[in-house]
CSV table of C-alpha atoms and ligand atoms in Angstrom, one decimal:
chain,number,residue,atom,x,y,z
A,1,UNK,CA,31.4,10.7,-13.7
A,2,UNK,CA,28.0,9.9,-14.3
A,3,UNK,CA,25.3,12.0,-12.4
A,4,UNK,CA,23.5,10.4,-10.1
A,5,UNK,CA,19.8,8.9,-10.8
A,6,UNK,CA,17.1,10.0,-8.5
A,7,UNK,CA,13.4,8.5,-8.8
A,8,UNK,CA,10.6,10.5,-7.4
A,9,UNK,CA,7.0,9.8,-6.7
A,10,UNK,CA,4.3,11.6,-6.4
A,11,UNK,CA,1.0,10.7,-5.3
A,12,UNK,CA,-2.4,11.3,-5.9
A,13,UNK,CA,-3.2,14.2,-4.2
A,14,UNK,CA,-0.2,15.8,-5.0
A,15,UNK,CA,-1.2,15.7,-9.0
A,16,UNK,CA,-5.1,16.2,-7.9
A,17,UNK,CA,-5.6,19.7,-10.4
A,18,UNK,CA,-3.4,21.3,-13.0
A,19,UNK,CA,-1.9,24.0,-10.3
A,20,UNK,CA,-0.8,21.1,-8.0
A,21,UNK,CA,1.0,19.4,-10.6
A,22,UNK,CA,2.3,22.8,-11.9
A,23,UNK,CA,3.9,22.6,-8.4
A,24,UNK,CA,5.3,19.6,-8.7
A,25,UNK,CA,6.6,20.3,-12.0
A,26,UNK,CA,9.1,23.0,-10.7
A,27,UNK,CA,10.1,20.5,-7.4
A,28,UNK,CA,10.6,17.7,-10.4
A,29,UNK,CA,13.0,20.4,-12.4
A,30,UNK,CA,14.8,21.6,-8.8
A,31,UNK,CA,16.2,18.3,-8.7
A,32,UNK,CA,16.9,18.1,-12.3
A,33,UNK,CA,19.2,21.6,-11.9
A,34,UNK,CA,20.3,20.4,-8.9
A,35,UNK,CA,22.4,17.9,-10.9
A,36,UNK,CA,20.0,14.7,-11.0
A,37,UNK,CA,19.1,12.2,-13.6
A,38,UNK,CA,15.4,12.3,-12.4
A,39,UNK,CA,12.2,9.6,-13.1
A,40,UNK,CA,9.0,10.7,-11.7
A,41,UNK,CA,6.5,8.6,-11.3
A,42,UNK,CA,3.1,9.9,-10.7
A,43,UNK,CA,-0.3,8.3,-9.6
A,44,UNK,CA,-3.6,9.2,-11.0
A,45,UNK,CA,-4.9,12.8,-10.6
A,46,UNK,CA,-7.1,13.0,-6.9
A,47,UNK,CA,-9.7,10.5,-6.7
A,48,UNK,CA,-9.8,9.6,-10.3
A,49,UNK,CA,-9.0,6.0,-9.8
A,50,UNK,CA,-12.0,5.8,-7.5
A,51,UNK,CA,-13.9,7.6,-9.7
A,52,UNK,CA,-12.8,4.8,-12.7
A,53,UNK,CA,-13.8,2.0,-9.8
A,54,UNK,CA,-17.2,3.0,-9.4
A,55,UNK,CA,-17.6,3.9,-13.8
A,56,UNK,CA,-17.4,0.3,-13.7
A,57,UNK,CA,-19.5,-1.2,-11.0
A,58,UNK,CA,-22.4,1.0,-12.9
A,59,UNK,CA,-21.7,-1.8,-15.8
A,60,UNK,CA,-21.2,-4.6,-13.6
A,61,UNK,CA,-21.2,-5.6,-9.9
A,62,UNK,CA,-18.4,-8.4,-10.8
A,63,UNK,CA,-16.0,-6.2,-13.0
A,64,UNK,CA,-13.5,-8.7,-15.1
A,65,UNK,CA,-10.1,-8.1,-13.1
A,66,UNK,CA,-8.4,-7.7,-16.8
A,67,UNK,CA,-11.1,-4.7,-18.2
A,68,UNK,CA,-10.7,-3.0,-14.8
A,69,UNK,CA,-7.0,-3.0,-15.3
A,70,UNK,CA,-7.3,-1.5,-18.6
A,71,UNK,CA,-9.4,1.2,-17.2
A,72,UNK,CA,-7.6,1.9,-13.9
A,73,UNK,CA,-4.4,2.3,-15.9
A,74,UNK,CA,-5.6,5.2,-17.9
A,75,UNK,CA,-6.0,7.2,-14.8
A,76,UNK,CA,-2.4,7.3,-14.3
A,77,UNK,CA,-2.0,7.9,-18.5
A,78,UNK,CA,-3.5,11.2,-17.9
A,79,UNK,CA,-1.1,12.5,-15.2
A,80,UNK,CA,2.2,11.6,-17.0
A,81,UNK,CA,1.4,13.3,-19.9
A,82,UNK,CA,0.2,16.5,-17.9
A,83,UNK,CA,3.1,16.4,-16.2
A,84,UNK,CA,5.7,15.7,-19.0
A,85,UNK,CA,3.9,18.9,-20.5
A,86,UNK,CA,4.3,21.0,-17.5
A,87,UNK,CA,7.6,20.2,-17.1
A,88,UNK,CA,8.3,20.9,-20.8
A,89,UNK,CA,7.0,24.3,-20.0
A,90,UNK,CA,9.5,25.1,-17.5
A,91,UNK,CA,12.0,24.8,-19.8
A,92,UNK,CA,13.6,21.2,-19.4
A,93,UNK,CA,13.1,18.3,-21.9
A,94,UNK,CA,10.5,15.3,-20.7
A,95,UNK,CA,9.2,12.3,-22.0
A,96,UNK,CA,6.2,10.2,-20.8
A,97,UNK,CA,6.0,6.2,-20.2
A,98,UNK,CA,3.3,4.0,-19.0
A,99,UNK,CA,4.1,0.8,-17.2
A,100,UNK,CA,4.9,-1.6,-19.9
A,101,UNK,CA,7.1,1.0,-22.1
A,102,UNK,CA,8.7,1.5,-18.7
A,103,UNK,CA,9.4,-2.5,-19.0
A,104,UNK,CA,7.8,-3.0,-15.5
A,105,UNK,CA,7.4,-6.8,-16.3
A,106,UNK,CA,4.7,-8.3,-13.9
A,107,UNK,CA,2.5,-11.8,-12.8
A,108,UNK,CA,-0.8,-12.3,-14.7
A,109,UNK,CA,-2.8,-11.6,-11.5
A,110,UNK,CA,-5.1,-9.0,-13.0
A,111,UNK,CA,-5.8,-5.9,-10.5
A,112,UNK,CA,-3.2,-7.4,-7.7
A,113,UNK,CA,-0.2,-8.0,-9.8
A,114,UNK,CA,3.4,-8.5,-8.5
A,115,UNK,CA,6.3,-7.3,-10.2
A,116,UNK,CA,8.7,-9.5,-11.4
A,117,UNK,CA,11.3,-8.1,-13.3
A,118,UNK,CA,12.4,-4.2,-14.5
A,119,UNK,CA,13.8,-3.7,-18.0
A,120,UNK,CA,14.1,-0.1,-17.8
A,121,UNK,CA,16.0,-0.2,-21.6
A,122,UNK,CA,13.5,3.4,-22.8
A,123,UNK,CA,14.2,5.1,-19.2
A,124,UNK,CA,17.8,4.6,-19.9
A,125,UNK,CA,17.7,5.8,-23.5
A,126,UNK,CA,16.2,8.8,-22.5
A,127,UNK,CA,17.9,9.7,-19.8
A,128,UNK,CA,21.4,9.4,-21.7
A,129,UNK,CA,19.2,12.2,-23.8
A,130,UNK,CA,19.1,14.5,-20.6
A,131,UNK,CA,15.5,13.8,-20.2
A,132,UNK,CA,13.2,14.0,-17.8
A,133,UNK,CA,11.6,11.0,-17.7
A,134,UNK,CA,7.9,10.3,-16.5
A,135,UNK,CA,6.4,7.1,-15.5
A,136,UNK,CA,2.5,6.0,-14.9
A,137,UNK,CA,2.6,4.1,-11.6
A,138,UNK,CA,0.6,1.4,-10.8
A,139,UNK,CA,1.0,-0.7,-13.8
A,140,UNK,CA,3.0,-2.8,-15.7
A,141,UNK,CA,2.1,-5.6,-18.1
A,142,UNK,CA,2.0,-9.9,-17.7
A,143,UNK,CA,4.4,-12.1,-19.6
A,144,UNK,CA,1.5,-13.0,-21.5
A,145,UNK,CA,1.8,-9.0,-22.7
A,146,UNK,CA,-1.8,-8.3,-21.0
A,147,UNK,CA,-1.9,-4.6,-18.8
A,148,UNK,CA,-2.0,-4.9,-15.3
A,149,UNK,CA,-2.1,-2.8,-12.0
A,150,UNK,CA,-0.1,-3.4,-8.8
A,151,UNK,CA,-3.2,-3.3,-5.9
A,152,UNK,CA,-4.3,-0.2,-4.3
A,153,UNK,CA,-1.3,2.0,-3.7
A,154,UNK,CA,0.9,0.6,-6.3
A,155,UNK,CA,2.6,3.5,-7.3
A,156,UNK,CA,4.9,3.4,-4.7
A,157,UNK,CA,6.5,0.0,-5.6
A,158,UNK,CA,6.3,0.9,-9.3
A,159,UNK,CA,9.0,3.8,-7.7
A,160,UNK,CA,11.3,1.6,-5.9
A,161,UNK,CA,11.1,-1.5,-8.2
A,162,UNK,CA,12.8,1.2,-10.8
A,163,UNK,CA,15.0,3.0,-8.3
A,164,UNK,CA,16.2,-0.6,-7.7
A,165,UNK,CA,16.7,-1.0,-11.6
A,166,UNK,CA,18.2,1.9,-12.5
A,167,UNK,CA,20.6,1.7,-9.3
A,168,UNK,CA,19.6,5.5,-8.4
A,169,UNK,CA,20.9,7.2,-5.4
A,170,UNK,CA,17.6,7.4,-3.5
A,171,UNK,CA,13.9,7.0,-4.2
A,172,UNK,CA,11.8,9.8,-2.5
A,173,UNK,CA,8.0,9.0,-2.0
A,174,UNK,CA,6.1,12.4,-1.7
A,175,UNK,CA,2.3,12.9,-0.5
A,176,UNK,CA,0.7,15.0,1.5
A,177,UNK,CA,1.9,14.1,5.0
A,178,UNK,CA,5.7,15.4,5.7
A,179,UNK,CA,7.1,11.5,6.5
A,180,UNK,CA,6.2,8.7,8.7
A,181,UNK,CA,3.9,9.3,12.4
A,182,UNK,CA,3.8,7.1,14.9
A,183,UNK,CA,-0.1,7.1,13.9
A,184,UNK,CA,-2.3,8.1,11.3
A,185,UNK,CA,-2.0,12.0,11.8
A,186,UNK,CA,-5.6,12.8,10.5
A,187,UNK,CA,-7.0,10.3,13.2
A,188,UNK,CA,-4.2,11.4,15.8
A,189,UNK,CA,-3.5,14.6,15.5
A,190,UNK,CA,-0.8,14.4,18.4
A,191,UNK,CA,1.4,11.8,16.6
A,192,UNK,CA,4.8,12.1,16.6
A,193,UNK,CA,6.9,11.9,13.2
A,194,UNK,CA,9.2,9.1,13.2
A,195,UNK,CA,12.8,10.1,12.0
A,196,UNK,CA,13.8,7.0,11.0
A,197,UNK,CA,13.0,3.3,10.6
A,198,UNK,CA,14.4,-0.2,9.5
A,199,UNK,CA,13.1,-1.5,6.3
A,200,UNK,CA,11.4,-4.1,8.4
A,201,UNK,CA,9.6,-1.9,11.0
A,202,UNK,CA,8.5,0.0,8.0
A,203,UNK,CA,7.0,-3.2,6.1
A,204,UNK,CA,5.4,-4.4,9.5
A,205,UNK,CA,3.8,-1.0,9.7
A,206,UNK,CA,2.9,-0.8,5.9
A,207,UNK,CA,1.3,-4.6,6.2
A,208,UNK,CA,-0.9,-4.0,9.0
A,209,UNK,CA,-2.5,-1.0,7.0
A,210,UNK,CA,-0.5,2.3,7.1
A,211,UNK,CA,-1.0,3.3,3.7
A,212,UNK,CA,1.6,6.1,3.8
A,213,UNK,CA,3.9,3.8,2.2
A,214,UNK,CA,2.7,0.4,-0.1
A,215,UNK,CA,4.0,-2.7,1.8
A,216,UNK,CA,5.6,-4.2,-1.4
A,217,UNK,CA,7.2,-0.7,-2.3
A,218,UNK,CA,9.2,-1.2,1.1
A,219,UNK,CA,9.7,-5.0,0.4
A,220,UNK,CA,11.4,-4.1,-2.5
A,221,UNK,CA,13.6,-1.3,-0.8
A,222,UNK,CA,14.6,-4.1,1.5
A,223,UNK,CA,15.7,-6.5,-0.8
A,224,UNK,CA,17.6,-4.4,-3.1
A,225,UNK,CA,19.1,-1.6,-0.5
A,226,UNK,CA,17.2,1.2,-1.8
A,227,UNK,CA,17.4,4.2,0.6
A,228,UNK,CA,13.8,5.6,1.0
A,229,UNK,CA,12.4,8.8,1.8
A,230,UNK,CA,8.5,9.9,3.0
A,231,UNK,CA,8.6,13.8,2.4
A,232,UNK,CA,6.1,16.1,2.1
A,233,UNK,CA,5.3,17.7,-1.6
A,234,UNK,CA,5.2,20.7,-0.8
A,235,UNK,CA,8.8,20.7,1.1
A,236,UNK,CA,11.5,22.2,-0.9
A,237,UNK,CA,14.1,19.9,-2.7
A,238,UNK,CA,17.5,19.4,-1.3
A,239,UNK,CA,16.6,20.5,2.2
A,240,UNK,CA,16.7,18.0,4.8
A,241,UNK,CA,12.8,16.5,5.7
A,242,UNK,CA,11.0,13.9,6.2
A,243,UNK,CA,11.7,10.1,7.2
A,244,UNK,CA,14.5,8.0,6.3
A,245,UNK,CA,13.5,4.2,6.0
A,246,UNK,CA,17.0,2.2,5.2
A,247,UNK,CA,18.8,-0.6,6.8
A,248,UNK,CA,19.9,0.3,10.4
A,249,UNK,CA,17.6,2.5,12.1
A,250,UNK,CA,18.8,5.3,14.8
A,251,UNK,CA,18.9,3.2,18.2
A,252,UNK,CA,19.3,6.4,20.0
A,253,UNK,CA,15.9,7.7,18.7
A,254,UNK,CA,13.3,7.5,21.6
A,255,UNK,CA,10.4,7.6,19.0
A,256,UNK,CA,11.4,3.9,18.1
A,257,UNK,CA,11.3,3.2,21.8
A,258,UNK,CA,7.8,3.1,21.7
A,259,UNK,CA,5.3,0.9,19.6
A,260,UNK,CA,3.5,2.8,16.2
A,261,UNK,CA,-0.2,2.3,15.5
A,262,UNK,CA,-1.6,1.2,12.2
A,263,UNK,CA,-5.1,0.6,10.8
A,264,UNK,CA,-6.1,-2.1,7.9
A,265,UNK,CA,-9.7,-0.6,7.9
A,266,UNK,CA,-11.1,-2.6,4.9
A,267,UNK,CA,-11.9,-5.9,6.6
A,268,UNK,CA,-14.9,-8.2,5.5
A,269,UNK,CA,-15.3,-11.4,7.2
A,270,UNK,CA,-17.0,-14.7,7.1
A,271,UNK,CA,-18.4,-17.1,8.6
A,272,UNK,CA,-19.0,-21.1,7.6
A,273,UNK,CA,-21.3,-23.6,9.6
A,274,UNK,CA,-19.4,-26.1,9.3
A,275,UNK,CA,-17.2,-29.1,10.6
A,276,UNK,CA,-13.5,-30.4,10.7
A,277,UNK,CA,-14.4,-33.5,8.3
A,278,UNK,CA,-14.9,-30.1,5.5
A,279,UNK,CA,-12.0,-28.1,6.5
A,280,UNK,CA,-10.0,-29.3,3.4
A,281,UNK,CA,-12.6,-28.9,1.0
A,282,UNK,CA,-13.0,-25.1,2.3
A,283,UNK,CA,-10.1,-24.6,1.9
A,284,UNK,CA,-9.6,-26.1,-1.9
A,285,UNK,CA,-13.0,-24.1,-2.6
A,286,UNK,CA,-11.2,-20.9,-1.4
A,287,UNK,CA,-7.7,-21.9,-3.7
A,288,UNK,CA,-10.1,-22.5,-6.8
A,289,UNK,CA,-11.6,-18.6,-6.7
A,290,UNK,CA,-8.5,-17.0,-5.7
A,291,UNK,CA,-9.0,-16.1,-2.5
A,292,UNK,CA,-6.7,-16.4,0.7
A,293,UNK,CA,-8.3,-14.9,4.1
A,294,UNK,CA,-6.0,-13.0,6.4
A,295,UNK,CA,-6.6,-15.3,9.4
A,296,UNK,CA,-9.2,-18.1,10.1
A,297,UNK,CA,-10.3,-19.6,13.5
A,298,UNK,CA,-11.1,-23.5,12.5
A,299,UNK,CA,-13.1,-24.4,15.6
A,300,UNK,CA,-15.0,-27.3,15.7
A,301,UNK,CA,-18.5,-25.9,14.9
A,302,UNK,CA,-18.0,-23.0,12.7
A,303,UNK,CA,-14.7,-21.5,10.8
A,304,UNK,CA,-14.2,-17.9,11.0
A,305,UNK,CA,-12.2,-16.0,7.9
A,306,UNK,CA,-11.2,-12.5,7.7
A,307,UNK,CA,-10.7,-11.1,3.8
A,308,UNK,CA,-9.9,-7.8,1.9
A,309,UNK,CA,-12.9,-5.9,1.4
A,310,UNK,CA,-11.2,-5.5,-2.0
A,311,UNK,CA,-11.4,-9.2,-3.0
A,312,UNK,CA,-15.5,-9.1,-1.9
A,313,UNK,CA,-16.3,-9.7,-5.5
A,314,UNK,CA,-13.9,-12.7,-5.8
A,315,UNK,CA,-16.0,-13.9,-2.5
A,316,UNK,CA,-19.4,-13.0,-4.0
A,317,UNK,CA,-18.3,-15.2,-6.8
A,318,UNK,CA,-17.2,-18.0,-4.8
A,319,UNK,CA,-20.7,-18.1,-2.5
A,320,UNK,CA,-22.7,-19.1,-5.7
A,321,UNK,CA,-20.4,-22.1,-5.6
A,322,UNK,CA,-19.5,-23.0,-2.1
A,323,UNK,CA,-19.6,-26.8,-1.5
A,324,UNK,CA,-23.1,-27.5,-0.1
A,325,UNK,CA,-21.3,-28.4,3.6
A,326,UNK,CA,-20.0,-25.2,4.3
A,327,UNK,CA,-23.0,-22.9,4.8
A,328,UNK,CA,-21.0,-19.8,4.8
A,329,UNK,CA,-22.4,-16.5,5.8
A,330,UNK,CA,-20.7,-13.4,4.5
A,331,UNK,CA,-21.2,-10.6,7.2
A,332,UNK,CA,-22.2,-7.5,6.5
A,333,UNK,CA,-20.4,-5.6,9.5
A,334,UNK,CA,-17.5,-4.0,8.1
A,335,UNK,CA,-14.4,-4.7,10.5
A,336,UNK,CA,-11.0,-3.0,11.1
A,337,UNK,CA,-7.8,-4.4,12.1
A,338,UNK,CA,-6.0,-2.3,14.8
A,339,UNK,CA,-2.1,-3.2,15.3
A,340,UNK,CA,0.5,-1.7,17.3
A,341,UNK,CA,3.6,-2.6,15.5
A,342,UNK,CA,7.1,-2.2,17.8
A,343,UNK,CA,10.3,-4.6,18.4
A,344,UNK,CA,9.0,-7.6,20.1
A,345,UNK,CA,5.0,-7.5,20.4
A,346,UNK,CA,5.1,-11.5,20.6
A,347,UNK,CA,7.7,-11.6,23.3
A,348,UNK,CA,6.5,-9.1,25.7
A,349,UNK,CA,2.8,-9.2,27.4
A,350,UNK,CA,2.5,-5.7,28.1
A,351,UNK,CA,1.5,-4.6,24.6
A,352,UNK,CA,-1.6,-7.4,24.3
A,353,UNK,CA,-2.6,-6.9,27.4
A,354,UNK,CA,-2.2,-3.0,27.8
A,355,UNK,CA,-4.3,-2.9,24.4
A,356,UNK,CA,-7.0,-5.2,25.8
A,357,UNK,CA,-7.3,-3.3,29.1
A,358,UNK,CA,-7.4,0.0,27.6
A,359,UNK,CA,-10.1,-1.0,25.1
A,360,UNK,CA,-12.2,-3.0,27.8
A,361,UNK,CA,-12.0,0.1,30.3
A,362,UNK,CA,-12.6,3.1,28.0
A,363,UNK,CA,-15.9,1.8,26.0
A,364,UNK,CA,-17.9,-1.0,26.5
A,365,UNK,CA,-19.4,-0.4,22.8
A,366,UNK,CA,-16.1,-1.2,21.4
A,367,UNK,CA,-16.1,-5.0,21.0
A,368,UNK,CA,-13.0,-6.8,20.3
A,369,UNK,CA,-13.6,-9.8,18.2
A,370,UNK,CA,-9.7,-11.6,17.6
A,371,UNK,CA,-6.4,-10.5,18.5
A,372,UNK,CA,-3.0,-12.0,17.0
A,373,UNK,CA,0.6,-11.2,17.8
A,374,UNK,CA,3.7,-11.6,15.9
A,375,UNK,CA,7.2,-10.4,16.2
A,376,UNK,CA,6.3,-6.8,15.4
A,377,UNK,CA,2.7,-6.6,15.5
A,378,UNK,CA,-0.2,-7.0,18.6
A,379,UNK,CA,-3.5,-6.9,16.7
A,380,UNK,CA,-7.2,-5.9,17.7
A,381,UNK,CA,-10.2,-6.7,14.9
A,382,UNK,CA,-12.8,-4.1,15.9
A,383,UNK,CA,-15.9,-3.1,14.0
A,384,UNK,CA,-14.6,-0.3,11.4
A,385,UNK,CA,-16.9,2.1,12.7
A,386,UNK,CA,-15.2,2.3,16.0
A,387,UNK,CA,-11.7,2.4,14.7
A,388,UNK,CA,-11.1,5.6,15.2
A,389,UNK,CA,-11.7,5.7,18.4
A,390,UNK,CA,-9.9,2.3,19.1
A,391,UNK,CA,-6.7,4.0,17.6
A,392,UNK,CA,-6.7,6.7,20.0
A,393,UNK,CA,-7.8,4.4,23.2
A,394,UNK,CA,-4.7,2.8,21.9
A,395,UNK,CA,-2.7,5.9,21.2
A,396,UNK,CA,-3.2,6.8,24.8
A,397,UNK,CA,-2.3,3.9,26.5
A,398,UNK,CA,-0.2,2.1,24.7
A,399,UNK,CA,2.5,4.5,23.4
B,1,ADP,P1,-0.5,9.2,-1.9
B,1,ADP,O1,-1.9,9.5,-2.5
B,1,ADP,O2,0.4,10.4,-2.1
B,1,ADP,O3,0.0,7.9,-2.3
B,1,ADP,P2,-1.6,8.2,0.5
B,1,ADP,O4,-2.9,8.7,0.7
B,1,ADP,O5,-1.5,6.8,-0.1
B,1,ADP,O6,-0.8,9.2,-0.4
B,1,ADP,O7,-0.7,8.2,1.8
B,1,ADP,C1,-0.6,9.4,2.6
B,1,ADP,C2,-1.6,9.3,3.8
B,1,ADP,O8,-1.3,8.2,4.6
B,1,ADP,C3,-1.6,10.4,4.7
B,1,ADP,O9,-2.5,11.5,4.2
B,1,ADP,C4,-2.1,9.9,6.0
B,1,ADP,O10,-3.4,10.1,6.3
B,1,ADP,C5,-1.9,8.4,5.8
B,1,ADP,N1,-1.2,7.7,6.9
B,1,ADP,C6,-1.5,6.5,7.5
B,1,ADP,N2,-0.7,6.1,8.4
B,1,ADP,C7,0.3,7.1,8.4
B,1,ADP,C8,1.5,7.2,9.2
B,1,ADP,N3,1.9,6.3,10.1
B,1,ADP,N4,2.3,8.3,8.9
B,1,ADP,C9,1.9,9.2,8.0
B,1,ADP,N5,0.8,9.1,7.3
B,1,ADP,C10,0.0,8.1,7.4
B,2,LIG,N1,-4.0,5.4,-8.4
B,2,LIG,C1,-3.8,4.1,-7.7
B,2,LIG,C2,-4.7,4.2,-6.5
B,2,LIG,O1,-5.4,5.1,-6.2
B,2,LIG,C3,-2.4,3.8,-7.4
B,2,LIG,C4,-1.7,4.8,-6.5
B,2,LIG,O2,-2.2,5.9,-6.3
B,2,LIG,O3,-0.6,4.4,-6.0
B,2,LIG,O4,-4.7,3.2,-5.7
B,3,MG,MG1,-0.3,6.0,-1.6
């Protein structure tokens, strides 16, 4: 029989400096002697991709989506190989692959690009060789053979689109945090970790801006069975840690009981003095430059848009053009999005209103500007500056 495939990812911070990814190195070849068929997919050393982002806003405050993804994929480039070499050094055969040679076949949508398909034909090859076989997250290429990246965060679905592909056994997402919270641990300390969770809760929780895990990483895991570990680095291989996201969740689990906080905390928003006569054309000038807000208020007077702070160049674009009967205003206030994401948020009031008393009562300063609820989510927009303090107004009330 076959041994089993394992894919393993490991974020930036884990591959930050050479001694970090000499650590990772010997967890990578614990698994490999502990009988595995391993991939390893790594994200760019530290802050490196940051570092790339702001190399090119010295050229250019409107970077071209397709140069950015030809820099931002080198980051990862320099960890594979740094990796594959370390591992080589312990002893065990490796072999490093960026996105394309990977076969990670994506959409054309240059910096925010989906995967569409997996031809993992090299992986495979290797691995029959009993390699070791490392893959630069983040990236794939278009049909039209042109490099792209995956979004902020991506190397986590580059992970489970090839777990998925290669069938493995599990796909284990390591970082610096020892599994899911109930919270943001560096903003609440106090958080609880979470033992287990259904693919779902996990995507609600990843959407409304816990970055522990990419939202599309656990879409994929959903769609295609893929059990899916959050550990901790630094834990030892084999030994029980973490959290488990798969299909049924533990009902007897009291942490699921309760509702988990997340914070999308890169919010830009706009205004438009307009009225319902233009609401099409806003909406077909919006279409034409890419752009899709994450909720809009179309009141009679005025239409009110919340974006991605990361598409703020697409909007910048789009201003020079808006149709004269718009009038937009893009705001300079940065804003947050606060969610507490449980079993249903939409069908019971407590969560809403619990939220909204606790916010009112604790500090006048913090302002609540929209809230939304879903099946899973009850959402506060806040200014970002006070969203760490929201979170634990929340934290304490609410959970
Ligand atoms: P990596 O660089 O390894 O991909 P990330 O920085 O993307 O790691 O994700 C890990 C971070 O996610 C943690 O350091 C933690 O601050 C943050 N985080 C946000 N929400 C949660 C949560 N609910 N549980 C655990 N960590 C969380
Ligand atoms: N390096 C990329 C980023 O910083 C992708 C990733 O780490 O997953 O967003
Ligand atoms: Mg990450």
């Amino acid at each position: 029989m076959q041994q089993p495939i394992l894919v393993q990812k490991y974020g930036g911070s884990s591959v930050a400096d050479p001694q970090r990814l000499k650590q990772v190195a010997e967890r990578v070849v614990a698994a490999y002697r502990q009988g595995y068929r391993v991939v390893v997919v790594v994200s760019a050393m530290g802050d490196s991709t940051d570092h790339l982002m702001t190399l090119a806003r010295g050229m250019t405050s409107h970077p071209h989506r397709r140069e950015l993804d030809m820099l931002l994929s080198a980051g990862e480039r320099i960890s594979m190989a740094l990796l594959s070499m370390a591992i080589q050094e312990l002893g065990c055969e490796a072999i490093s692959f960026t996105g394309s040679q990977s076969g990670i076949l994506t959409n054309d949508r240059h910096f925010d690009a989906r995967i569409i398909e997996v031809r993992p034909i090299r992986i495979q090859d290797e691995l029959e060789r009993g390699k070791i076989v490392i893959v630069a997250g983040f990236q794939g290429m278009s049909y039209k053979r042109e490099i792209t990246t995956l979004g902020r965060g991506g190397s986590d679905t580059t992970a489970v689109a090839l777990a998925a592909a290669l069938g493995a056994e599990a796909c284990e997402i390591c970082s610096d945090v020892d599994g899911i919270y109930e919270a943001d641990p560096r903003v609440i300390p106090e958080a609880q970790q979470i033992a287990s969770l259904s693919y779902e809760e996990m995507e609600a929780l990843s959407r409304a801006g816990a970055k522990v895990l990419h939202a599309d990483a656990v879409a994929w895991a959903r769609q295609n069975q893929v059990a899916l570990y959050a550990r901790s680095t630094s834990s030892t291989f084999g030994e029980p840690s973490g959290t488990l996201i798969r299909r049924d969740r533990d009902l007897e689990d009291d942490n699921l009981m309760r509702p988990a906080i997340a914070c999308m905390n890169d919010l830009c928003w706009m205004t438009l003095d307009t009225t319902p006569e233009h609401h099409g054309k806003v909406a077909a000038w919006w279409k034409t430059f890419h752009l899709t807000p994450l909720w809009s208020h179309w009141n009679p007077n005025a239409v009110q848009s919340f974006f991605r702070r990361d598409d703020e160049d697409l909007l910048q674009r789009a201003l020079a053009h808006a149709p004269p009967e718009t009038h937009p205003t893009l705001h300079n206030t940065p804003m947050a999005c606060i969610s507490l994401v449980g079993q249903n948020m939409s069908r019971d009031p407590q969560w809403l209103s619990r939220g909204m008393e606790a916010l009112a009562a604790a500090d006048p300063d913090i302002l609540v500007y929209q809230t939304h609820t879903d099946a899973l989510r009850a959402s506060f927009i806040v200014e970002a500056e006070h969203q760490a303090r929201a979170q634990q107004i929340l934290y304490a009330s609410c959970l």
